Short mmCIF file of C-alpha atoms in Angstrom, two decimals:
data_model
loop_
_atom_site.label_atom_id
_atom_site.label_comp_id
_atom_site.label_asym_id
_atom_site.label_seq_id
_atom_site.Cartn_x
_atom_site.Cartn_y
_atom_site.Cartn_z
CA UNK Z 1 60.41 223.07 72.30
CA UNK Z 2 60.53 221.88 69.09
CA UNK Z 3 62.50 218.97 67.49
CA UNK Z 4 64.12 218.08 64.52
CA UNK Z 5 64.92 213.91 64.83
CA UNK Z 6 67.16 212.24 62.44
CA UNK Z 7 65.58 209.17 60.76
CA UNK Z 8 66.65 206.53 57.55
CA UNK Z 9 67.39 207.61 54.89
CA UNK Z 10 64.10 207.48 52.96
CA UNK Z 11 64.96 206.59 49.21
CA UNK Z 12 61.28 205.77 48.31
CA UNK Z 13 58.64 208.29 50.28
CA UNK Z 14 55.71 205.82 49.32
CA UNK Z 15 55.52 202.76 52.01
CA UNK Z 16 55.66 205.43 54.14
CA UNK Z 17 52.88 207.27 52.76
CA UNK Z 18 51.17 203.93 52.77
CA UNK Z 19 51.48 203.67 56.26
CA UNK Z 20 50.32 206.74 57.35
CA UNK Z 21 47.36 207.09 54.90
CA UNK Z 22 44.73 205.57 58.14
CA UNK Z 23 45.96 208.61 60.29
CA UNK Z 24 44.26 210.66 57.46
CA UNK Z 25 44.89 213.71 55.43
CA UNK Z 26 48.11 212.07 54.28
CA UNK Z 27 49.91 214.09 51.46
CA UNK Z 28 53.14 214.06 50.00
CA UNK Z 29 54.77 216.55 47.82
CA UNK Z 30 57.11 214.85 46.00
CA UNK Z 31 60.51 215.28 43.62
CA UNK Z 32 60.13 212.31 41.61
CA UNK Z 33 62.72 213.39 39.44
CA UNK Z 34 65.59 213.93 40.85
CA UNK Z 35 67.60 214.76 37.55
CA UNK Z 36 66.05 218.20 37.80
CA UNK Z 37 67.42 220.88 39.31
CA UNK Z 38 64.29 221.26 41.99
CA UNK Z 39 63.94 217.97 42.82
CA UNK Z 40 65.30 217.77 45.43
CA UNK Z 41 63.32 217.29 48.54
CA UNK Z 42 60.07 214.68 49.61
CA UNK Z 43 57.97 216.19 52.19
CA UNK Z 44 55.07 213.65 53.90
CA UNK Z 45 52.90 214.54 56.49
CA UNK Z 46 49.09 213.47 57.68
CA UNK Z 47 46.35 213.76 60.76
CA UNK Z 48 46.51 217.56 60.12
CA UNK Z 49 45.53 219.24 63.90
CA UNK Z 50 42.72 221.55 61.79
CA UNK Z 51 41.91 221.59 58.12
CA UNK Z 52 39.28 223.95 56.25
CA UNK Z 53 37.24 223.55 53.25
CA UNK Z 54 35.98 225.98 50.98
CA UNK Z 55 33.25 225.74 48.43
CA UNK Z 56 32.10 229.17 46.73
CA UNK Z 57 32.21 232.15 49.22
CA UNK Z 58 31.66 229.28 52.44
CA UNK Z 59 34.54 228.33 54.70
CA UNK Z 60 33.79 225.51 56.95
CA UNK Z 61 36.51 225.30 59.35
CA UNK Z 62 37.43 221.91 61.74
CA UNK Z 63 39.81 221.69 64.07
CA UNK Z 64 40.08 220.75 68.31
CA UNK Z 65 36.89 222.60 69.27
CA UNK Z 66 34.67 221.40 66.53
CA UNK Z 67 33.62 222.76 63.18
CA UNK Z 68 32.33 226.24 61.81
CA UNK Z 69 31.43 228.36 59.08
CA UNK Z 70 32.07 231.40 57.83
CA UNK Z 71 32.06 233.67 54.16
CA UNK Z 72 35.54 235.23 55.38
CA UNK Z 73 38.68 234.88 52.87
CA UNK Z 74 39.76 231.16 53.84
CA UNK Z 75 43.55 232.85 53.81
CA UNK Z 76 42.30 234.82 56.89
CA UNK Z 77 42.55 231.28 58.87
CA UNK Z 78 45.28 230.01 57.07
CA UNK Z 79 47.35 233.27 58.00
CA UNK Z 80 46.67 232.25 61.99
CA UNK Z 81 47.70 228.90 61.37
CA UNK Z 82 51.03 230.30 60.26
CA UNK Z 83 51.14 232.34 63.79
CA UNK Z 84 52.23 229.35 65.42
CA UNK Z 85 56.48 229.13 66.02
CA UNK Z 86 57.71 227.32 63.19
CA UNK Z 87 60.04 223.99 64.14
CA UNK Z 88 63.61 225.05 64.75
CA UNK Z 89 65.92 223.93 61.85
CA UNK Z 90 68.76 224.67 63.09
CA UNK Z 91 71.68 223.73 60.98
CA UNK Z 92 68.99 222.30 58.79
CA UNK Z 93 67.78 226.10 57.25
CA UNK Z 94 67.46 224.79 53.77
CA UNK Z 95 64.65 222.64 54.49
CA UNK Z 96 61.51 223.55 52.54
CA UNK Z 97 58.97 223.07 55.24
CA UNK Z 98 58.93 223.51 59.13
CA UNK Z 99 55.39 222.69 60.20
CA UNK Z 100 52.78 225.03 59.17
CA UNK Z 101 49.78 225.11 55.97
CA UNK Z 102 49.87 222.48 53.03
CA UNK Z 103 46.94 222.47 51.32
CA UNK Z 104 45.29 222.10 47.58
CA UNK Z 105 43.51 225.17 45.77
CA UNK Z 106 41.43 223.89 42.96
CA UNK Z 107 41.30 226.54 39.90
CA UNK Z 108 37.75 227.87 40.79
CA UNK Z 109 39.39 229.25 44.16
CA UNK Z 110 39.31 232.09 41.71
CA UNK Z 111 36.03 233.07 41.93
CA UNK Z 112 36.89 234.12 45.93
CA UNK Z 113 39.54 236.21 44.86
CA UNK Z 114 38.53 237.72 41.63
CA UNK Z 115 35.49 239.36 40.32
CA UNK Z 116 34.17 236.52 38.31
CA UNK Z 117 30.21 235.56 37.88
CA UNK Z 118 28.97 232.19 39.23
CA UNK Z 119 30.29 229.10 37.33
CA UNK Z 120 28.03 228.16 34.53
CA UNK Z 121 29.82 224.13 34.35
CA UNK Z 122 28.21 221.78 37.12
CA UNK Z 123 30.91 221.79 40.26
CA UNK Z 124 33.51 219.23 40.37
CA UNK Z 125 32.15 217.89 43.63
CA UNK Z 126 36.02 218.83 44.65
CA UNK Z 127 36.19 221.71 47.23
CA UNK Z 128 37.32 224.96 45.99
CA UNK Z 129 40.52 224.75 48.58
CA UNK Z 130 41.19 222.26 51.22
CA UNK Z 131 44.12 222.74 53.31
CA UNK Z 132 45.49 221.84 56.84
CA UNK Z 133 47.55 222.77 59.47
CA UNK Z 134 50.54 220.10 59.68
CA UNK Z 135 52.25 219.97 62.96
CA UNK Z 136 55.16 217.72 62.50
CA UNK Z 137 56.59 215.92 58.45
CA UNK Z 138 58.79 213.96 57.73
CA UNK Z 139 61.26 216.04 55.05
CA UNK Z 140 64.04 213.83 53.01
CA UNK Z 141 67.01 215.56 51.32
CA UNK Z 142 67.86 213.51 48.43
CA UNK Z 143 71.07 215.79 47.92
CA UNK Z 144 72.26 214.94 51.22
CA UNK Z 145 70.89 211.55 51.71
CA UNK Z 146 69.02 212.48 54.78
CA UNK Z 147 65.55 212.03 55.88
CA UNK Z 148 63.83 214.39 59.19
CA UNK Z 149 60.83 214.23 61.30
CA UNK Z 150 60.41 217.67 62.41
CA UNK Z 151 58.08 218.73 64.80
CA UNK Z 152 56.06 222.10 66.00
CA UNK Z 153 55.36 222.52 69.68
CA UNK Z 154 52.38 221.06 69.72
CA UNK Z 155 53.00 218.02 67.46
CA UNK Z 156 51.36 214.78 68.35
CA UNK Z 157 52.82 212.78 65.39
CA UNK Z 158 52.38 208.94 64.90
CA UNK Z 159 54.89 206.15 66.34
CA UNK Z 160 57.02 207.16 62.95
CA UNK Z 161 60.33 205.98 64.64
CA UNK Z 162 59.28 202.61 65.90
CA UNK Z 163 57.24 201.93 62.05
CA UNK Z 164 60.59 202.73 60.44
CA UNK Z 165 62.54 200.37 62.82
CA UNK Z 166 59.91 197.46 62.53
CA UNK Z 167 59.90 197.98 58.75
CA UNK Z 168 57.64 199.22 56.62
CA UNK Z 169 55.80 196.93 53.76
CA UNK Z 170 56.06 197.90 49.84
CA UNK Z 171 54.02 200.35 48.38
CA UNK Z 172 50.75 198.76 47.05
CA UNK Z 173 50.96 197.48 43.36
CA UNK Z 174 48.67 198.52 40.56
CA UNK Z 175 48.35 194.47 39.13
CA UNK Z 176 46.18 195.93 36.50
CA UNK Z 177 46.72 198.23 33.65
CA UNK Z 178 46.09 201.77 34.57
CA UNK Z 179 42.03 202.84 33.46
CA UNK Z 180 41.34 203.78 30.01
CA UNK Z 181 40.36 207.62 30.02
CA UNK Z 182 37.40 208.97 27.29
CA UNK Z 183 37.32 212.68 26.23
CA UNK Z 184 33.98 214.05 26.94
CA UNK Z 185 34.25 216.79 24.65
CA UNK Z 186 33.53 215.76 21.11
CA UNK Z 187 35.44 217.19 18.25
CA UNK Z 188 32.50 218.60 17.03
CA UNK Z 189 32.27 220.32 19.94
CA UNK Z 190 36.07 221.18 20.61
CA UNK Z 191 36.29 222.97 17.15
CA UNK Z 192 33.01 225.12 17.79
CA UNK Z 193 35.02 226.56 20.76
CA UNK Z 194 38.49 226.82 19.16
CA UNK Z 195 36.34 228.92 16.76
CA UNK Z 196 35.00 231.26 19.45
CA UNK Z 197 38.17 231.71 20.76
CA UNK Z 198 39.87 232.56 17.47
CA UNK Z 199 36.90 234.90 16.88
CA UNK Z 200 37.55 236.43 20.09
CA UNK Z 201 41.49 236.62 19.43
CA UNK Z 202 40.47 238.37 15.57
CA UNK Z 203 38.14 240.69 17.93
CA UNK Z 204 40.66 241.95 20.44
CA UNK Z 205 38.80 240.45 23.71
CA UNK Z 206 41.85 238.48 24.09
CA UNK Z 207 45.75 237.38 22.86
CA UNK Z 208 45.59 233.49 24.22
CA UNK Z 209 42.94 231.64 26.05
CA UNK Z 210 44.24 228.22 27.73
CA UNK Z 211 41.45 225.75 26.26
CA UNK Z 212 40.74 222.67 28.49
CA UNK Z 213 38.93 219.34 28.46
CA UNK Z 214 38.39 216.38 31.22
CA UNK Z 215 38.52 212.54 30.42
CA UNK Z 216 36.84 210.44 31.94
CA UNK Z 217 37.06 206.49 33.01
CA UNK Z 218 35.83 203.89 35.49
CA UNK Z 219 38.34 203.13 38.28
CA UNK Z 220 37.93 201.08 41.78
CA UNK Z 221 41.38 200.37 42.67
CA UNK Z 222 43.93 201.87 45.08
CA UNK Z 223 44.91 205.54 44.01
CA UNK Z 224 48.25 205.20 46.15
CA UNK Z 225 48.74 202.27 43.66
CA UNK Z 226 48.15 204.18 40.45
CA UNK Z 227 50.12 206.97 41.64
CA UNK Z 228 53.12 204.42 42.00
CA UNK Z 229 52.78 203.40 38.44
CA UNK Z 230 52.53 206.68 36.95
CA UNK Z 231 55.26 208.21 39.28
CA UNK Z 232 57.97 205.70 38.08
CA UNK Z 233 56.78 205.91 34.29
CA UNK Z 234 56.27 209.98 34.47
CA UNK Z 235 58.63 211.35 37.23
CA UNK Z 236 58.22 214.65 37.34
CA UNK Z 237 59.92 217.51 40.15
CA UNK Z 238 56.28 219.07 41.33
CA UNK Z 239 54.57 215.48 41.96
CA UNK Z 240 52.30 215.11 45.26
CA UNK Z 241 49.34 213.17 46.42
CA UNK Z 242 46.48 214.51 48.69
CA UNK Z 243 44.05 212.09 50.26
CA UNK Z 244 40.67 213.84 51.59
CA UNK Z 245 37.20 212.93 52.15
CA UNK Z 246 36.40 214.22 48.90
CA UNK Z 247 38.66 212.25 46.22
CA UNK Z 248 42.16 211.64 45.74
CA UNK Z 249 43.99 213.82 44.30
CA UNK Z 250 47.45 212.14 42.11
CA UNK Z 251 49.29 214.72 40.16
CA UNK Z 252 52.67 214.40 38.02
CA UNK Z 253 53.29 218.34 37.64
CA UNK Z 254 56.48 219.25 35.79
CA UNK Z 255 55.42 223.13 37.00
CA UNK Z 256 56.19 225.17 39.83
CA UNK Z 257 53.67 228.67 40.33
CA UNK Z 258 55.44 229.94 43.16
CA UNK Z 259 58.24 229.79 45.63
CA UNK Z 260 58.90 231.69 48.18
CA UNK Z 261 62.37 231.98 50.34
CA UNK Z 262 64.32 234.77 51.89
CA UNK Z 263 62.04 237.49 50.89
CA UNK Z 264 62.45 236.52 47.21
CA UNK Z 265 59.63 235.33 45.19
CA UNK Z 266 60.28 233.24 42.10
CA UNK Z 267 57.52 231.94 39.53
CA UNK Z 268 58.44 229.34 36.41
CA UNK Z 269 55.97 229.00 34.10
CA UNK Z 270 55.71 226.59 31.31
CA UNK Z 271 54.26 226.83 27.54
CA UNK Z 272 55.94 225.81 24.74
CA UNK Z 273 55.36 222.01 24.53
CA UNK Z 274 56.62 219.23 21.90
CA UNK Z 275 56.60 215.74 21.96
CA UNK Z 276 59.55 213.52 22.56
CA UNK Z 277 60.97 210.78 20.21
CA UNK Z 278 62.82 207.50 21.29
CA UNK Z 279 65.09 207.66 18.49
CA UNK Z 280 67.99 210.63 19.80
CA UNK Z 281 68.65 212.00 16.73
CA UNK Z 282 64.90 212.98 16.19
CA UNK Z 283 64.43 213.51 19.92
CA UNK Z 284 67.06 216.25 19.57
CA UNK Z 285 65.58 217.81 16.46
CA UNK Z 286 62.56 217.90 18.45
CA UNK Z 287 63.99 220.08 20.63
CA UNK Z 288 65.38 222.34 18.44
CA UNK Z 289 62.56 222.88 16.74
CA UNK Z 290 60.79 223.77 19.96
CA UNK Z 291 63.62 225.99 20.80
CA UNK Z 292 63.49 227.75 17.57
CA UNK Z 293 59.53 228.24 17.14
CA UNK Z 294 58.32 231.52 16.75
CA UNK Z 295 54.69 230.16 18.01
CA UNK Z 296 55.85 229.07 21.38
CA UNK Z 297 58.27 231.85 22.31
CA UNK Z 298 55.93 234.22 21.37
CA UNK Z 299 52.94 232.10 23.67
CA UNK Z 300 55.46 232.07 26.75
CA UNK Z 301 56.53 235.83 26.26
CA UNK Z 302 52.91 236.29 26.67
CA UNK Z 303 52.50 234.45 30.13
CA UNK Z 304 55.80 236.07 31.29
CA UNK Z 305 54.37 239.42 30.98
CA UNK Z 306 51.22 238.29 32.43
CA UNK Z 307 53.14 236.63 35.34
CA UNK Z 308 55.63 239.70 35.50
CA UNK Z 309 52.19 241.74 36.30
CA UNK Z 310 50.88 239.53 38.96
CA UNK Z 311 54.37 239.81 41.04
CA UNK Z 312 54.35 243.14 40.79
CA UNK Z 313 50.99 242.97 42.50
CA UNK Z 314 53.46 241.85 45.50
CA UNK Z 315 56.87 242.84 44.58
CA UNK Z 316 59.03 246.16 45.72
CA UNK Z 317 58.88 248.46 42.62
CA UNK Z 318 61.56 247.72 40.41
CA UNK Z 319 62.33 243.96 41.60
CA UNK Z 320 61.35 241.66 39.32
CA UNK Z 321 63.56 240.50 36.62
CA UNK Z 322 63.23 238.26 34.22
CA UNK Z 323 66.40 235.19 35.11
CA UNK Z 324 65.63 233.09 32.25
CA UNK Z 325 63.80 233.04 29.23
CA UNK Z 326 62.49 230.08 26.83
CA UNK Z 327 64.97 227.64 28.76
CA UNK Z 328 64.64 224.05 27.60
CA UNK Z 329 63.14 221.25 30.25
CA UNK Z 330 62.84 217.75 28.76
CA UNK Z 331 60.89 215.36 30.54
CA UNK Z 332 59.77 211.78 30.13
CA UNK Z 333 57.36 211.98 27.48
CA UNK Z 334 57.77 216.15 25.98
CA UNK Z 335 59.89 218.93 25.66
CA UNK Z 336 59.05 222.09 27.28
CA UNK Z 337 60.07 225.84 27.28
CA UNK Z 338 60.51 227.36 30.67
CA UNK Z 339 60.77 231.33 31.47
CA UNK Z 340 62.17 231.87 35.43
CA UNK Z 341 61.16 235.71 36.72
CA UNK Z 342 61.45 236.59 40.20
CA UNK Z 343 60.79 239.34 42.58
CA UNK Z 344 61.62 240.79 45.87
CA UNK Z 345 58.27 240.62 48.03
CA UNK Z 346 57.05 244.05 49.63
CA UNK Z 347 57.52 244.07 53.31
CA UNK Z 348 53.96 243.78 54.01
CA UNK Z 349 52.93 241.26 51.55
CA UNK Z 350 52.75 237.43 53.02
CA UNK Z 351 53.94 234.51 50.72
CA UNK Z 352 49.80 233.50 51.09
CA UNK Z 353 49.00 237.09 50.16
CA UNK Z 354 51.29 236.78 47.16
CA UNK Z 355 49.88 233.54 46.04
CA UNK Z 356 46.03 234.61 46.91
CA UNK Z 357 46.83 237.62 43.88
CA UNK Z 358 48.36 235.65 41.78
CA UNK Z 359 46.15 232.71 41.67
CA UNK Z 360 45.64 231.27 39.14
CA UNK Z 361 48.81 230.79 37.60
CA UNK Z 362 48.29 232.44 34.17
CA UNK Z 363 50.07 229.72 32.19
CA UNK Z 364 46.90 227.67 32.37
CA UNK Z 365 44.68 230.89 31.69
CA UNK Z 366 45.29 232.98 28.78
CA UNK Z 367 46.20 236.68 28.46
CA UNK Z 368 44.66 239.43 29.45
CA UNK Z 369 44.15 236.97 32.48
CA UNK Z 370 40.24 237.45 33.65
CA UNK Z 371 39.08 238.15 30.11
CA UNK Z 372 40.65 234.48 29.10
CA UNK Z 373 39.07 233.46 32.26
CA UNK Z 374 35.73 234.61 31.76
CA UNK Z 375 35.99 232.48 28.22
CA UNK Z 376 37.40 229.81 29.98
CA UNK Z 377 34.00 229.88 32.26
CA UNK Z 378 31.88 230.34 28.48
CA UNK Z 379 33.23 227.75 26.69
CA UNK Z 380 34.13 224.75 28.93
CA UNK Z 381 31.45 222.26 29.85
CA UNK Z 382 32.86 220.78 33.07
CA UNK Z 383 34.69 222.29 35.96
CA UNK Z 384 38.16 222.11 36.42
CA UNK Z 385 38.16 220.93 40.11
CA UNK Z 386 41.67 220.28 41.14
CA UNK Z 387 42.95 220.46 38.02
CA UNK Z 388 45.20 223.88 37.01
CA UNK Z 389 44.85 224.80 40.52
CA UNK Z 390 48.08 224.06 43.08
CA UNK Z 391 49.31 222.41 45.80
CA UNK Z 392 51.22 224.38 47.95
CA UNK Z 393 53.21 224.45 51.48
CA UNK Z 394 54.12 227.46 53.46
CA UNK Z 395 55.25 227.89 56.80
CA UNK Z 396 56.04 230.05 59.85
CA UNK Z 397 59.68 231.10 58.32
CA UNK Z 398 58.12 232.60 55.13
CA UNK Z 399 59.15 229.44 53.25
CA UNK Z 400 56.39 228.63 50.67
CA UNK Z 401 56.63 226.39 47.43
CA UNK Z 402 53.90 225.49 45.30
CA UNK Z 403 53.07 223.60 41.89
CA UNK Z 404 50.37 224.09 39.14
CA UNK Z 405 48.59 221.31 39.36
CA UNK Z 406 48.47 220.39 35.51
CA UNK Z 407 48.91 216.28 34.58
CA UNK Z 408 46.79 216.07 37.52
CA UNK Z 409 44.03 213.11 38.09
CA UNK Z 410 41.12 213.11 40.42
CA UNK Z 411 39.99 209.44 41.57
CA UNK Z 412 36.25 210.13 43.17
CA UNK Z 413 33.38 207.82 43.57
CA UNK Z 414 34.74 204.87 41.62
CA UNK Z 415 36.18 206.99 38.86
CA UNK Z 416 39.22 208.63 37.64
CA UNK Z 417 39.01 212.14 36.11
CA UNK Z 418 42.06 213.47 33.98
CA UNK Z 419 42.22 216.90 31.93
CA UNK Z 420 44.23 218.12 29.45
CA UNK Z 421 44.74 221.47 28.05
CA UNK Z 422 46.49 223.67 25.82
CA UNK Z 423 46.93 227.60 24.85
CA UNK Z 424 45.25 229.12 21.99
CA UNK Z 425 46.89 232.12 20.05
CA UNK Z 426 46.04 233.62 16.76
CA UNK Z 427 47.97 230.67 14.17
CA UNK Z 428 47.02 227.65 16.33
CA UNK Z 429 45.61 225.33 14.30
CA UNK Z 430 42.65 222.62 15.43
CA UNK Z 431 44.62 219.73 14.37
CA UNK Z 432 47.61 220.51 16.15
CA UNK Z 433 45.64 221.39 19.43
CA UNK Z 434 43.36 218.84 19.29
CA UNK Z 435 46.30 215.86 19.22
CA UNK Z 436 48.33 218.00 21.67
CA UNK Z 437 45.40 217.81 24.14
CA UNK Z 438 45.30 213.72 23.60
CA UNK Z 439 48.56 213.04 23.78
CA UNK Z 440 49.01 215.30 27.02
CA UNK Z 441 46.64 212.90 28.79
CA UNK Z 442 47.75 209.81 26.70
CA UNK Z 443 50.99 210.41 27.80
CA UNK Z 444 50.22 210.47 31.04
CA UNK Z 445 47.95 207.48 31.44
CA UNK Z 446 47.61 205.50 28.43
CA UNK Z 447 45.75 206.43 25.28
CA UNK Z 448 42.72 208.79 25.31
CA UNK Z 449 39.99 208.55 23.29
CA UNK Z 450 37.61 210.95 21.94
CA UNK Z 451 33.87 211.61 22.09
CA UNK Z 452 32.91 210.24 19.23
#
């Protein structure tokens, strides 16, 4: 039978990320900020009881009875995971996850689902999707001030209990400033593609492409510890951390793709974006001249189209709606404009189906979506890897909630890989894209530098 135990409250989800981290495959997908209206809920979980990587058409699967590989959709596997009852929340239905898949799809996933040629960038080194089956998490309700270990049938979690009772130590400590990040895109080299693009915009091929560029810096220390730093300085309601064999992923997303619950499917993009200003008075200006900008409602009515297409690659005709439009989110460090449209999912359409058609999210892609893709692929010198891909749970129940994995770092091999991105439309300008790029990523971790 399954079990849902009551634990401490767990105010801080790190020390016991910490502890679990040796058990492996630790991960934690995380409301950092709980000001906003979604974040609400921690989940943590490691030692997954089978995980699957996925590089190109290749699935190499691992689990009990060994490994294996095959060019079947990865979601094939993921979908049998999912067979498995789902932990019994009773009284607890409003919990986001009940044992089941959490996993990572990095943006070239894309290339498995959509009819896109080979990637001409070098690969990331990141697997295209890595996900696991978790058997038993730990879920805290920051609303209710409760924390649970849940467990499927088959769970074999660690001695969680008797850790909490002995104590747990602090998260580890940075005790150095976070890395210094280098743009390896020059500006030469930037405006040479923001011309394509525009030529392609003037052209037709295209209405927005989503432009992109990686920094890059040395970095040997803990990534549990950077993610600490950065979590309290950036909180953000999408945040999560994913430990594998092949890097660390540490990202700070302010941007759900999709959620699933009930039947109803809900997607939130973001695009619109303007810096924030200590001083209130200007900080509020700032706002409403984001509100009022022609530019960047006329960017997100672009992606809500887009995104109102993809859910109706899953929906019940006649189901989506559009809740809200250009709604104002203000974070940390920038103001953003946020659209909400949802849809009612057709009865034979799984949330993983649903996600597998809409992937990528098109808020990091451009409009149409695989035209801006294929330019994407053109112009872009180094793979996106984890980066504008997402992190995403589902389980047995039909419960699945996911982010975009944008202000998203990569710590692999002694260094720590950072993008940053913006759309293009018809009047962007270089200047303004170029510094919107750098102060994306020096927002995030500290100042950026160009290429020079």
């Amino acid at each position: 039978m399954s079990t849902l135990q009551t634990l401490p409250y767990q105010t801080d989800p790190l020390p016991l990320l910490a502890a679990l981290r040796p058990y492996g495959g630790a991960v934690l997908l995380h409301s950092a900020d709980r000001t906003h209206p979604d974040g609400r809920f921690d989940v943590v979980a490691a030692a997954p009881t089978a995980w699957l990587t996925t590089r190109g058409p290749g699935t190499c699967i691992h689990g009990p009875d060994g490994s294996r590989t095959t060019t079947a959709s990865p979601f094939d596997t993921l979908e049998q995971w999912l067979e498995s009852p789902a932990a019994e929340l009773i009284g607890e239905e409003a919990l986001p996850f009940a044992g089941g898949v959490i996993g990572l799809a990095g943006y070239d996933l894309v290339r498995v689902l959509e009819p896109l040629p080979p990637r001409r960038s070098p690969a990331s080194g990141f697997p295209d999707l890595i996900a696991g089956r978790y058997a038993w998490a730990v879920v805290t309700d920051h609303h209710t001030g409760t924390t649970r270990l849940l467990q499927m049938e088959d769970a074999r979690p660690p001695p969680i209990v008797e850790m909490l009772a002995a104590g747990l130590p602090a998260a580890p400590c940075l005790g150095r400033k976070a890395p210094h990040l280098r743009g390896e895109t020059d500006p030469d080299a930037y405006a040479r593609s923001f011309q394509r693009i525009q030529d392609y915009i003037r052209a037709g091929d295209c209405y927005q492409v989503n432009l992109a560029m990686r920094f890059t810096g040395r970095f040997d220390g803990d990534p549990l510890a950077l993610y600490a730093h950065l979590a309290q300085r950036h909180p953000a309601p999408f945040a999560g951390f994913l430990d594998t064999a092949y890097g660390t992923v540490l990202s700070f997303s302010p941007e759900r793709f999709l959620r699933t619950a009930d039947g109803v499917i809900e997607t939130c993009p973001i695009k619109g974006t303007q810096p924030r200003s200590s001083d209130p008075v200007e900080d509020r200006q700032l706002a409403a001249a984001l509100l009022a900008s022609a530019k960047d409602r006329a960017e997100n009515l672009m992606i809500v189209d887009l995104l109102r297409n993809d859910l109706g690659r899953s929906c019940v005709a006649g189901s989506i709606e559009v809740s809200s439009l250009f709604g104002l989110e203000s974070f940390g460090s920038v103001h953003h404009l946020v659209s909400r449209i949802r849809g009612r999912l057709a009865p034979d359409i799984s949330p993983l189906a649903a996600f597998a058609r809409a992937f990528p999210g098109g808020s990091i892609t451009g409009a149409p979506k695989i035209r801006a893709m294929q330019i994407i692929d053109e112009l872009e010198p180094h793979a996106r890897g984890p980066y504008c891909g997402s992190l995403f749970m589902v389980d047995g129940r039909g419960r699945m909630d996911s982010s975009i994995t944008i202000r998203t770092l990569l710590a692999r091999h002694g260094h720590l890989h950072c993008w940053g991105g913006g759309g293009l439309v018809a009047d962007s300008t270089l200047t303004d894209e170029w510094a919107e790029i750098h102060h994306k990523v020096g927002a995030l971790i500290g100042k950026a530098e160009a290429e020079s």
